Coordinates of C-alpha atoms and ligand atoms in Angstrom, one line a residue:
M1 CA 32.4 117.0 40.3
A2 CA 34.9 116.2 37.5
L3 CA 37.3 119.1 37.1
A4 CA 36.4 119.1 33.1
D5 CA 32.7 120.3 34.2
D6 CA 33.9 123.2 36.5
K7 CA 33.3 126.1 34.3
E8 CA 34.7 128.7 36.5
L9 CA 38.0 126.4 36.6
K10 CA 37.9 126.1 32.8
N11 CA 37.5 129.8 32.3
L12 CA 40.9 130.3 34.5
V13 CA 42.8 127.8 32.6
L14 CA 41.8 129.3 29.2
K15 CA 42.7 132.7 30.6
V16 CA 46.3 131.5 31.6
A17 CA 46.7 129.4 28.6
M18 CA 45.9 132.2 26.4
L19 CA 48.2 134.6 28.3
N20 CA 50.9 132.0 28.2
A21 CA 50.5 131.4 24.3
V22 CA 50.5 135.4 23.8
Q23 CA 54.1 135.5 25.8
H24 CA 55.3 132.3 23.8
G25 CA 54.9 133.3 20.1
G26 CA 51.3 131.7 20.0
K27 CA 52.1 128.2 21.7
A28 CA 51.0 127.9 25.4
Q29 CA 53.2 125.7 27.3
A30 CA 51.3 123.2 29.5
G31 CA 54.0 122.4 31.8
A32 CA 54.0 126.2 32.9
L33 CA 50.5 126.1 33.6
T34 CA 50.1 123.6 36.3
G35 CA 51.9 125.5 39.1
K36 CA 50.3 128.8 38.2
I37 CA 46.6 127.0 38.5
I38 CA 47.4 125.5 41.7
G39 CA 49.0 128.8 43.0
E40 CA 45.7 130.1 42.6
K41 CA 43.6 127.0 43.6
Q42 CA 45.4 125.1 46.3
E43 CA 42.9 122.5 46.6
L44 CA 43.7 121.0 43.4
K45 CA 47.1 119.9 44.7
T46 CA 45.5 116.3 45.3
R47 CA 44.2 116.4 41.9
A48 CA 47.4 117.2 39.8
K49 CA 46.8 114.4 37.2
E50 CA 43.2 115.4 36.1
L51 CA 44.0 118.9 36.3
A52 CA 47.0 118.3 33.9
A53 CA 44.7 116.5 31.7
L54 CA 42.1 119.6 31.8
I55 CA 45.3 121.9 31.0
Q56 CA 46.4 119.8 27.9
E57 CA 42.9 120.0 26.6
V58 CA 42.6 123.6 26.7
V59 CA 46.1 124.0 25.7
N60 CA 45.5 122.1 22.5
E61 CA 42.5 124.1 22.1
V62 CA 44.3 127.5 22.6
N63 CA 47.1 126.5 20.3
N64 CA 45.0 126.1 17.5
F65 CA 44.3 130.0 17.2
S66 CA 46.8 132.3 15.5
I67 CA 48.7 134.9 17.7
E68 CA 46.8 137.4 16.3
E69 CA 43.5 135.7 17.3
Q70 CA 44.8 135.0 20.9
K71 CA 45.9 138.5 21.3
H72 CA 42.3 139.5 20.2
I73 CA 40.7 137.2 22.6
V74 CA 42.6 138.1 25.7
L75 CA 42.3 141.9 24.6
Q76 CA 38.4 141.2 24.7
N77 CA 38.3 139.4 28.0
W78 CA 41.2 140.1 30.2
P79 CA 42.5 143.3 29.0
E80 CA 44.1 144.0 32.3
S81 CA 46.3 140.8 32.5
L82 CA 47.6 141.4 28.8
K83 CA 49.2 144.8 30.2
K84 CA 50.8 143.0 33.0
E85 CA 52.2 139.9 31.0
K86 CA 53.5 142.1 28.5
V87 CA 55.9 143.7 30.8
E88 CA 57.1 140.1 31.8
E89 CA 57.5 139.2 28.2
E90 CA 60.5 141.2 27.9
K91 CA 62.5 138.6 30.0
H92 CA 63.7 136.3 27.5
L93 CA 65.2 133.2 29.1
P94 CA 65.2 130.2 27.3
P95 CA 62.6 127.5 28.5
L96 CA 63.8 125.2 31.0
P97 CA 64.0 121.5 30.0
N98 CA 60.9 119.2 30.8
A99 CA 59.3 122.0 32.9
D100 CA 56.1 120.3 31.7
K101 CA 56.9 117.0 33.8
Y102 CA 56.7 118.6 36.9
V103 CA 53.7 119.9 38.8
R104 CA 55.7 123.0 40.2
V105 CA 59.3 124.1 39.3
V106 CA 61.4 124.2 42.4
T107 CA 64.7 125.8 42.3
R108 CA 67.5 126.6 44.8
F109 CA 70.3 128.6 45.5
S110 CA 73.1 127.0 47.8
P111 CA 75.6 129.1 49.3
N112 CA 78.2 128.4 51.9
P113 CA 78.0 131.3 54.4
D114 CA 81.6 131.5 54.7
C115 CA 81.6 134.9 53.1
V116 CA 79.5 137.7 51.6
L117 CA 77.8 137.3 48.4
H118 CA 79.6 138.9 45.2
L119 CA 78.9 139.2 41.7
G120 CA 80.3 135.7 41.0
S121 CA 77.3 134.2 42.5
A122 CA 74.6 136.6 40.8
R123 CA 74.3 134.0 37.9
A124 CA 73.1 131.0 40.3
I125 CA 71.0 133.5 42.0
I126 CA 69.3 135.3 39.4
L127 CA 68.6 132.4 37.0
S128 CA 67.4 130.0 39.7
H129 CA 65.3 132.8 41.2
E130 CA 63.8 134.1 37.7
Y131 CA 63.3 130.6 36.7
A132 CA 61.1 130.1 39.5
R133 CA 59.1 133.2 39.3
I134 CA 58.6 132.5 35.5
Y135 CA 57.2 129.1 36.2
D136 CA 55.4 130.1 39.1
G137 CA 57.4 127.9 41.0
K138 CA 59.4 127.8 44.4
F139 CA 62.7 129.3 45.2
I140 CA 64.9 127.9 47.9
L141 CA 67.6 129.1 49.8
R142 CA 69.7 126.5 51.2
F143 CA 73.1 127.3 53.5
E144 CA 75.5 124.6 52.6
D145 CA 77.6 124.8 56.0
T146 CA 79.0 121.4 56.6
D147 CA 82.6 122.1 56.6
P148 CA 83.4 123.5 60.1
K149 CA 87.1 123.5 59.6
V150 CA 88.6 124.5 56.1
K151 CA 85.6 126.4 54.7
K152 CA 84.0 127.5 58.1
P153 CA 80.6 129.3 58.2
V154 CA 80.5 132.6 60.0
L155 CA 77.3 133.4 61.8
E156 CA 77.0 137.1 60.3
F157 CA 77.3 135.8 56.8
Y158 CA 73.9 133.8 57.1
S159 CA 71.9 137.2 57.7
K160 CA 74.0 139.2 55.0
I161 CA 73.3 136.7 52.5
R162 CA 69.7 136.7 53.3
E163 CA 69.8 140.4 53.0
D164 CA 71.9 140.5 49.7
L165 CA 69.0 138.4 48.2
A166 CA 66.3 140.7 49.6
W167 CA 68.1 143.6 48.0
L168 CA 68.5 141.6 44.5
G169 CA 64.8 141.3 44.8
C170 CA 65.0 137.5 45.0
K171 CA 62.2 136.3 47.3
I172 CA 62.9 133.3 49.3
D173 CA 60.0 130.9 49.4
E174 CA 61.7 128.2 51.6
E175 CA 64.8 128.3 53.9
H176 CA 67.0 125.3 55.0
I177 CA 70.4 125.1 56.8
Q178 CA 72.2 121.8 56.5
S179 CA 73.8 121.9 59.8
D180 CA 70.2 121.3 61.1
R181 CA 69.7 118.2 58.8
L182 CA 72.7 116.0 60.0
P183 CA 70.5 113.2 61.5
I184 CA 68.8 112.9 57.9
Y185 CA 72.3 112.7 56.3
Y186 CA 73.1 109.7 58.8
Q187 CA 69.8 108.1 58.0
Y188 CA 70.5 107.7 54.3
T189 CA 74.3 107.1 55.2
E190 CA 73.0 104.1 57.1
K191 CA 70.8 102.8 54.2
L192 CA 73.5 103.0 51.8
L193 CA 75.7 101.0 53.9
L194 CA 73.3 98.6 55.0
D195 CA 72.4 98.1 51.0
N196 CA 76.2 97.6 50.4
N197 CA 76.2 100.7 48.3
A198 CA 78.9 102.5 50.5
Y199 CA 81.6 101.5 53.0
V200 CA 83.6 103.1 55.5
C201 CA 87.2 103.3 54.4
T202 CA 90.0 103.3 56.7
C203 CA 93.0 103.2 54.1
I204 CA 95.3 105.8 54.1
P205 CA 94.8 108.4 51.3
D206 CA 97.7 107.3 49.4
R207 CA 96.9 103.6 49.6
F208 CA 93.5 104.1 48.4
R209 CA 94.6 106.3 45.5
K210 CA 96.9 103.7 44.3
K211 CA 94.1 101.0 44.3
S212 CA 91.7 103.3 42.7
L213 CA 93.9 104.3 39.9
A214 CA 94.2 100.6 39.3
H215 CA 90.6 100.1 39.2
K216 CA 91.0 97.9 42.2
P217 CA 88.9 97.8 45.3
C218 CA 90.6 98.7 48.9
D219 CA 90.4 96.2 51.6
C220 CA 87.2 97.6 53.2
R221 CA 85.0 97.9 50.1
N222 CA 84.0 94.3 50.3
L223 CA 83.5 94.0 54.1
P224 CA 79.8 92.9 55.0
P225 CA 77.3 95.5 56.0
E226 CA 77.4 94.4 59.7
N227 CA 81.3 95.4 59.7
Q228 CA 80.4 98.4 57.9
M229 CA 77.7 99.5 60.4
Q230 CA 80.3 98.9 63.3
R231 CA 83.1 101.0 61.8
W232 CA 80.2 103.8 61.0
R233 CA 79.6 103.7 64.8
H234 CA 83.1 103.9 65.4
M235 CA 83.3 107.0 63.3
L236 CA 80.3 108.4 65.4
D237 CA 81.4 107.7 68.8
G238 CA 85.0 109.0 68.5
S239 CA 86.9 105.6 68.2
Y240 CA 88.2 107.0 65.0
A241 CA 90.1 110.1 65.1
E242 CA 89.9 112.8 62.3
G243 CA 91.4 111.6 59.2
E244 CA 91.1 107.9 60.1
A245 CA 87.8 106.9 58.3
V246 CA 85.6 108.2 55.7
V247 CA 82.5 106.8 54.4
R248 CA 82.6 106.4 50.3
V249 CA 79.8 105.7 47.9
K250 CA 80.2 102.9 45.7
T251 CA 80.5 103.6 42.1
D252 CA 81.9 101.9 38.9
L253 CA 85.7 101.3 39.5
E254 CA 86.0 101.4 35.9
H255 CA 84.7 104.7 35.4
P256 CA 87.1 106.9 33.3
N257 CA 87.5 109.5 35.7
P258 CA 89.5 108.7 38.9
A259 CA 88.0 111.5 40.6
V260 CA 84.4 109.7 40.4
R261 CA 85.4 106.1 41.6
D262 CA 84.0 105.7 45.2
W263 CA 84.1 109.5 46.1
P264 CA 84.1 110.4 49.9
A265 CA 80.8 111.2 51.1
L266 CA 81.2 112.0 54.9
R267 CA 84.4 112.6 57.1
I268 CA 85.2 113.2 60.7
I269 CA 85.9 116.6 61.9
D270 CA 87.4 117.2 65.3
T271 CA 84.6 119.8 66.4
K272 CA 86.5 120.2 70.0
K273 CA 88.8 121.7 68.0
Y274 CA 86.9 123.2 65.3
P275 CA 83.5 123.7 66.6
H276 CA 80.7 124.8 64.0
P277 CA 79.2 128.2 64.7
R278 CA 76.0 127.1 65.0
V279 CA 75.9 123.6 66.3
G280 CA 79.5 123.7 68.1
D281 CA 80.6 120.2 68.8
K282 CA 77.4 118.3 68.8
Y283 CA 78.5 116.4 65.5
R284 CA 81.9 114.9 64.5
V285 CA 81.1 113.3 61.3
W286 CA 80.2 115.9 58.5
P287 CA 79.1 115.3 55.1
L288 CA 80.9 116.4 52.3
Y289 CA 79.2 118.2 49.6
N290 CA 78.1 115.5 47.1
L291 CA 76.3 113.6 49.7
A292 CA 74.5 116.6 51.3
A293 CA 73.7 118.7 48.3
G294 CA 72.6 115.1 46.3
L295 CA 70.5 114.0 49.2
D296 CA 69.0 117.4 49.6
D297 CA 68.3 118.3 45.8
H298 CA 66.1 115.0 45.8
L299 CA 64.6 115.5 49.4
M300 CA 63.7 119.3 48.7
G301 CA 62.0 118.2 45.5
I302 CA 64.3 120.6 43.5
T303 CA 63.0 119.9 39.8
H304 CA 66.0 122.1 38.1
V305 CA 69.3 122.6 39.2
I306 CA 70.9 125.4 37.7
R307 CA 74.8 125.9 38.4
G308 CA 78.1 126.5 36.8
K309 CA 79.7 123.8 34.4
E310 CA 82.4 123.2 37.2
H311 CA 79.8 121.0 38.8
L312 CA 79.5 118.7 35.6
T313 CA 81.6 115.7 37.5
N314 CA 79.4 116.3 40.7
K315 CA 76.6 115.3 38.7
V316 CA 78.2 112.1 37.6
R317 CA 79.1 111.2 41.2
Q318 CA 75.8 111.7 42.4
E319 CA 74.0 110.0 40.0
Y320 CA 75.4 106.9 41.5
M321 CA 74.0 107.8 44.7
Y322 CA 70.5 108.4 43.2
S323 CA 70.4 105.0 41.4
H324 CA 71.5 103.5 44.5
L325 CA 68.4 105.0 46.3
G326 CA 66.1 104.3 43.4
W327 CA 65.6 108.3 42.8
K328 CA 65.7 110.1 39.5
Y329 CA 68.1 112.9 39.2
P330 CA 67.0 116.4 38.7
E331 CA 67.2 118.4 35.4
A332 CA 70.7 119.9 35.6
I333 CA 71.6 123.1 33.7
H334 CA 75.1 123.7 33.7
Y335 CA 76.0 127.4 32.5
G336 CA 79.6 128.5 31.4
R337 CA 82.0 130.6 33.6
L338 CA 81.2 134.3 34.0
Q339 CA 84.1 136.5 34.5
I340 CA 84.3 140.2 35.0
T341 CA 87.5 141.7 33.9
G342 CA 89.2 143.8 36.9
A343 CA 86.9 142.2 39.5
F344 CA 88.0 139.8 42.1
L345 CA 85.5 137.0 42.0
S346 CA 87.3 134.9 44.2
K347 CA 85.8 134.2 47.4
S348 CA 89.2 133.0 49.0
K349 CA 91.0 136.2 47.6
I350 CA 88.4 138.5 49.2
V351 CA 88.4 136.8 52.5
Q352 CA 92.0 136.7 52.6
G353 CA 92.3 140.5 51.6
I354 CA 89.8 141.4 54.5
R355 CA 91.9 139.4 57.0
E356 CA 95.4 140.9 56.1
G357 CA 93.5 144.5 56.1
M358 CA 94.0 145.1 52.4
Y359 CA 90.3 145.9 52.2
K360 CA 88.6 148.2 54.6
G361 CA 85.4 145.9 54.9
W362 CA 83.0 143.6 53.0
D363 CA 81.6 146.7 51.4
D364 CA 85.1 148.3 50.2
P365 CA 84.4 149.7 46.9
R366 CA 87.2 147.8 45.2
L367 CA 85.1 144.5 45.7
A368 CA 82.7 143.2 43.7
T369 CA 80.4 142.0 46.7
F370 CA 76.9 143.1 46.6
L371 CA 77.6 145.0 49.6
A372 CA 80.1 147.4 47.7
L373 CA 78.2 147.5 44.5
R374 CA 75.0 148.7 46.7
K375 CA 77.2 151.4 48.3
R376 CA 78.1 152.6 44.9
G377 CA 74.6 153.0 43.6
I378 CA 74.7 150.1 41.2
T379 CA 71.1 148.8 41.0
P380 CA 69.8 145.4 41.3
E381 CA 68.1 146.0 38.3
A382 CA 71.0 146.3 36.4
I383 CA 72.6 143.3 37.9
K384 CA 69.4 141.3 36.8
K385 CA 69.3 142.4 33.3
M386 CA 72.9 141.9 32.6
I387 CA 72.6 138.2 34.0
I388 CA 69.3 137.5 32.2
D389 CA 70.8 138.8 28.7
V390 CA 73.6 136.5 29.5
G391 CA 71.5 133.8 30.1
P392 CA 72.1 130.2 31.0
K393 CA 74.5 129.1 27.9
P394 CA 77.1 126.9 28.6
Q395 CA 79.9 128.9 26.8
D396 CA 82.3 131.1 29.2
V397 CA 81.3 134.7 29.1
T398 CA 83.9 137.5 29.7
L399 CA 82.1 141.2 30.8
S400 CA 83.7 144.2 32.0
W401 CA 82.7 146.7 34.6
E402 CA 82.0 148.9 31.7
N403 CA 79.3 146.4 30.6
L404 CA 77.5 146.5 34.2
Y405 CA 78.0 150.4 34.1
A406 CA 76.1 150.6 30.6
Y407 CA 73.0 148.6 32.3
N408 CA 73.1 150.7 35.2
R409 CA 73.4 154.0 33.4
K410 CA 70.4 153.0 31.2
I411 CA 68.3 152.5 34.5
L412 CA 69.7 155.8 36.5
D413 CA 70.0 158.1 33.6
P414 CA 66.3 158.9 33.2
I415 CA 65.5 159.3 37.0
S416 CA 68.8 160.5 38.5
E417 CA 68.7 164.3 39.6
R418 CA 71.7 166.4 38.3
Y419 CA 73.8 168.6 40.5
F420 CA 77.2 170.2 40.6
F421 CA 80.2 169.1 42.5
V422 CA 83.7 170.9 42.2
S423 CA 86.6 168.5 42.5
E424 CA 89.6 170.0 44.1
P425 CA 87.9 173.5 44.3
A426 CA 89.8 176.6 42.5
K427 CA 88.5 180.2 42.8
L428 CA 87.1 182.0 39.7
K429 CA 86.4 185.6 40.3
V430 CA 84.5 187.4 37.5
K431 CA 84.4 191.3 37.2
G432 CA 82.2 193.6 35.8
V433 CA 79.0 191.5 35.9
P434 CA 76.3 194.1 35.0
R435 CA 73.3 193.0 37.0
E436 CA 72.0 190.1 39.3
F437 CA 71.6 187.0 37.6
K438 CA 69.0 184.5 38.8
A439 CA 70.5 180.8 37.6
K440 CA 67.9 178.2 37.3
L441 CA 69.3 174.9 36.8
P442 CA 66.9 171.9 35.9
K443 CA 67.3 169.0 38.3
H444 CA 67.1 166.9 35.1
P445 CA 67.7 168.4 31.5
E446 CA 64.8 166.3 29.9
K447 CA 62.5 166.4 32.6
T448 CA 61.7 169.8 33.8
E449 CA 58.7 169.0 35.9
K450 CA 61.5 167.5 38.5
G451 CA 62.0 171.2 39.3
F452 CA 65.1 173.5 39.4
R453 CA 67.9 174.5 41.5
Q454 CA 68.1 178.3 42.0
Y455 CA 71.1 180.5 42.6
T456 CA 71.2 184.2 42.6
I457 CA 74.3 186.0 41.6
T458 CA 74.8 189.4 43.0
P459 CA 77.7 191.7 41.7
E460 CA 79.3 192.9 44.6
G461 CA 81.7 196.4 44.9
S462 CA 83.1 198.9 42.4
E463 CA 84.4 195.9 40.5
K464 CA 80.9 194.4 40.2
A465 CA 82.5 191.0 40.9
A466 CA 81.1 187.6 41.4
T467 CA 83.1 184.7 42.9
F468 CA 82.6 180.9 42.0
W469 CA 84.2 177.5 42.9
I470 CA 85.5 175.8 39.8
A471 CA 87.1 172.2 39.6
K472 CA 91.0 172.4 39.4
K473 CA 91.1 170.5 36.2
D474 CA 88.8 173.2 34.4
A475 CA 91.0 175.8 36.2
D476 CA 94.2 174.4 34.9
T477 CA 93.1 174.3 31.3
A478 CA 91.6 177.8 31.3
E479 CA 93.6 179.6 28.9
V480 CA 94.3 183.4 29.1
G481 CA 92.1 185.1 26.3
A482 CA 89.9 182.3 26.2
T483 CA 86.0 182.2 26.5
I484 CA 84.3 179.8 28.8
R485 CA 80.7 179.4 29.7
L486 CA 79.3 178.8 33.2
M487 CA 76.6 176.4 32.4
E488 CA 73.1 177.7 32.4
L489 CA 74.7 181.1 33.3
F490 CA 76.9 183.4 31.2
N491 CA 80.1 183.4 29.6
V492 CA 83.4 184.8 30.6
R493 CA 86.6 185.9 29.2
I494 CA 89.7 184.5 31.0
H495 CA 92.1 187.5 32.0
K496 CA 95.1 186.2 34.4
T497 CA 95.7 182.9 36.4
K498 CA 97.7 182.9 39.5
N499 CA 98.2 180.4 42.3
G500 CA 95.5 178.3 41.0
A501 CA 93.0 181.3 41.4
I502 CA 91.8 182.7 38.0
E503 CA 90.4 186.2 37.3
A504 CA 87.9 186.6 34.3
S505 CA 85.6 189.4 33.0
F506 CA 82.1 189.2 32.0
A507 CA 81.7 188.5 28.3
N508 CA 77.9 188.1 27.5
E509 CA 75.0 186.1 28.4
S510 CA 74.2 184.4 25.1
Y511 CA 74.5 180.3 24.9
E512 CA 74.5 181.0 21.0
E513 CA 77.7 183.2 21.5
A514 CA 79.3 180.3 23.3
R515 CA 78.6 177.8 20.7
K516 CA 80.1 179.8 18.1
T517 CA 83.2 180.4 19.6
K518 CA 83.2 176.9 21.1
A519 CA 83.7 177.9 24.4
K520 CA 84.1 175.0 27.1
L521 CA 81.2 174.6 29.3
I522 CA 82.1 174.3 32.9
H523 CA 79.9 173.6 36.1
W524 CA 80.3 176.2 38.9
I525 CA 79.2 176.7 42.6
P526 CA 78.6 180.4 43.8
E527 CA 81.1 181.3 46.8
G528 CA 78.7 180.8 49.8
E529 CA 76.7 178.1 48.3
E530 CA 79.2 175.2 48.8
V531 CA 79.0 172.2 51.2
P532 CA 82.4 170.2 51.6
C533 CA 81.7 166.8 50.1
R534 CA 84.1 163.6 49.9
I535 CA 83.6 160.9 47.5
L536 CA 84.9 157.4 47.8
M537 CA 86.3 156.4 44.6
P538 CA 86.3 152.7 43.1
D539 CA 89.9 152.4 43.9
A540 CA 89.3 153.3 47.4
T541 CA 90.9 156.9 47.1
M542 CA 89.2 159.8 48.3
N543 CA 87.9 162.7 46.1
E544 CA 87.6 166.0 48.3
G545 CA 85.8 168.9 47.0
L546 CA 82.7 170.9 47.2
A547 CA 79.0 170.1 46.3
E548 CA 76.3 172.8 45.6
S549 CA 74.2 173.7 48.7
Y550 CA 71.2 172.2 47.3
C551 CA 72.3 168.6 47.9
K552 CA 71.7 169.5 51.6
K553 CA 68.2 168.9 51.0
L554 CA 68.5 165.5 49.6
K555 CA 68.3 162.2 51.3
P556 CA 71.0 159.7 52.1
N557 CA 70.9 156.7 49.9
T558 CA 69.9 158.7 47.0
V559 CA 71.7 158.2 43.8
I560 CA 72.5 161.4 41.7
Q561 CA 74.6 162.6 38.9
F562 CA 77.0 165.0 39.5
E563 CA 77.8 166.7 36.2
R564 CA 80.7 166.1 34.3
F565 CA 81.8 163.9 37.0
G566 CA 79.9 160.7 37.5
F567 CA 76.8 158.9 39.4
V568 CA 77.3 158.7 43.1
R569 CA 75.1 157.5 45.9
L570 CA 75.0 159.7 48.7
D571 CA 75.9 158.0 52.0
E572 CA 75.8 160.7 54.8
V573 CA 74.3 164.3 54.3
G574 CA 74.7 166.9 56.8
A575 CA 77.4 169.8 57.3
N576 CA 79.4 167.6 55.1
I577 CA 78.5 165.2 52.3
T578 CA 80.1 161.9 52.0
A579 CA 79.2 159.7 48.9
Y580 CA 80.5 156.6 46.9
Y581 CA 81.2 156.9 43.3
G582 CA 79.6 154.7 40.8
H583 CA 80.6 155.4 37.2
K584 CA 80.6 157.8 34.6
Ligands
ZN1 ZN1 89.8 101.2 52.2

């Protein structure tokens, strides 16, 4: 049956096109629909052309309606979908170039597993993943682990990177590891050599450089393919030692950028001395970045390469290889540098700091690794929102930690419960408390449905005294004669301070009174209701104090707000509590 006669299919295309139109200001984009339809009807994969024609026809129909009409039609026929699509509508990444030319959008993130991931990779990961989701495409994780010597991969990072991506909410549709693919790289290298599009160069680097700068071929370049193949075999069988031969891909020797001219594609690494963590000394000829990434992007069907603009020259280099092989280069989006002031986004500095013992581990709070951010209660949603707001623009962008905190605060503030933490505790003794008080403290000031923490204050002895823990900072600034308010409890008048301990007398209960006298509002913990609490701060110092006993009921990994202190993530909860500080 012709697809155009399939009523059920036509209805599905109509629905998807209408929703897409509503999402894109009234104009459906045909290219975005093919993947979606095939996602639901796999059997149409083989009829992509016919399907594309049908989609184009429906899209033309749909785009004739005004957006109001489109919304009305969706509301009448598929009210549920509109709700779901509306949420997605908030993401406002610009459309990918030429997405409609491809049956399915395929993107990739390709880290070298020589370090854990950090905020500097967030843009590549989130944009690539997000676009794959928007276009109902495919997101590939590709480990680029072909340098067993200088940027040596480490086994634990393969799994740590997968965990980081899972935490970020980036679902991997397909995974490849380049160290499994050397036979494939060899196969294409041989094709390039046989076709006279590459050569084995045995010149010492200085000699090659001089020739190249003079736009002249080196002596190796024009040897016939038989000789090239023989030299290639000698690279593989060990006749050449490390550093004695490289494969170069031919380019225009007149290219204005000398770094592009006849770029190196594969080299020898003595893997007896520098074994690869996954494949040991099985191979001694290893591809360099442009050969491996360039071949893989085509072979894996990547349609859109989304990466930093420092790769612009790599595109130029790889385009020569693509033209030798008769391939079309994928769409390339090059975004600008993203800097976070005050954050180390250099992988080599992180690795060096760890090696020298400057940092306690990959999750050291001074680092911008995802492991550290996770420990501090930074949510993946905040990182994602920030990256999407910045988008893929080519201009450099500088953000601060404060920017990230603001995104995170917006997410945490409505959901985090509030508790009291007293840093460097000092004792406050309040005399003359007239009766028993039951303090009822909301877990969230605007969401009383979350419940309360309750503490009973019972005056004791002839002095009718009650004792509290308060923060040293509040104790230090309490002036004799001043009134301060214990939040949600009562007002007290300060009498005398000695050795850090403070004495006060009960003043009154009214909050109005406190407001009138501009009394400082401070947090407190009744003596006997405290639990020792240590908080690891972003500068790796430890803030020691007491948390209110209610915190013992909370689960590790919960993010809460200690009032007048900041958001923290509880790490361990028991007789003692340990937490990581996030931000104000
Ligand atoms: Zn040479």
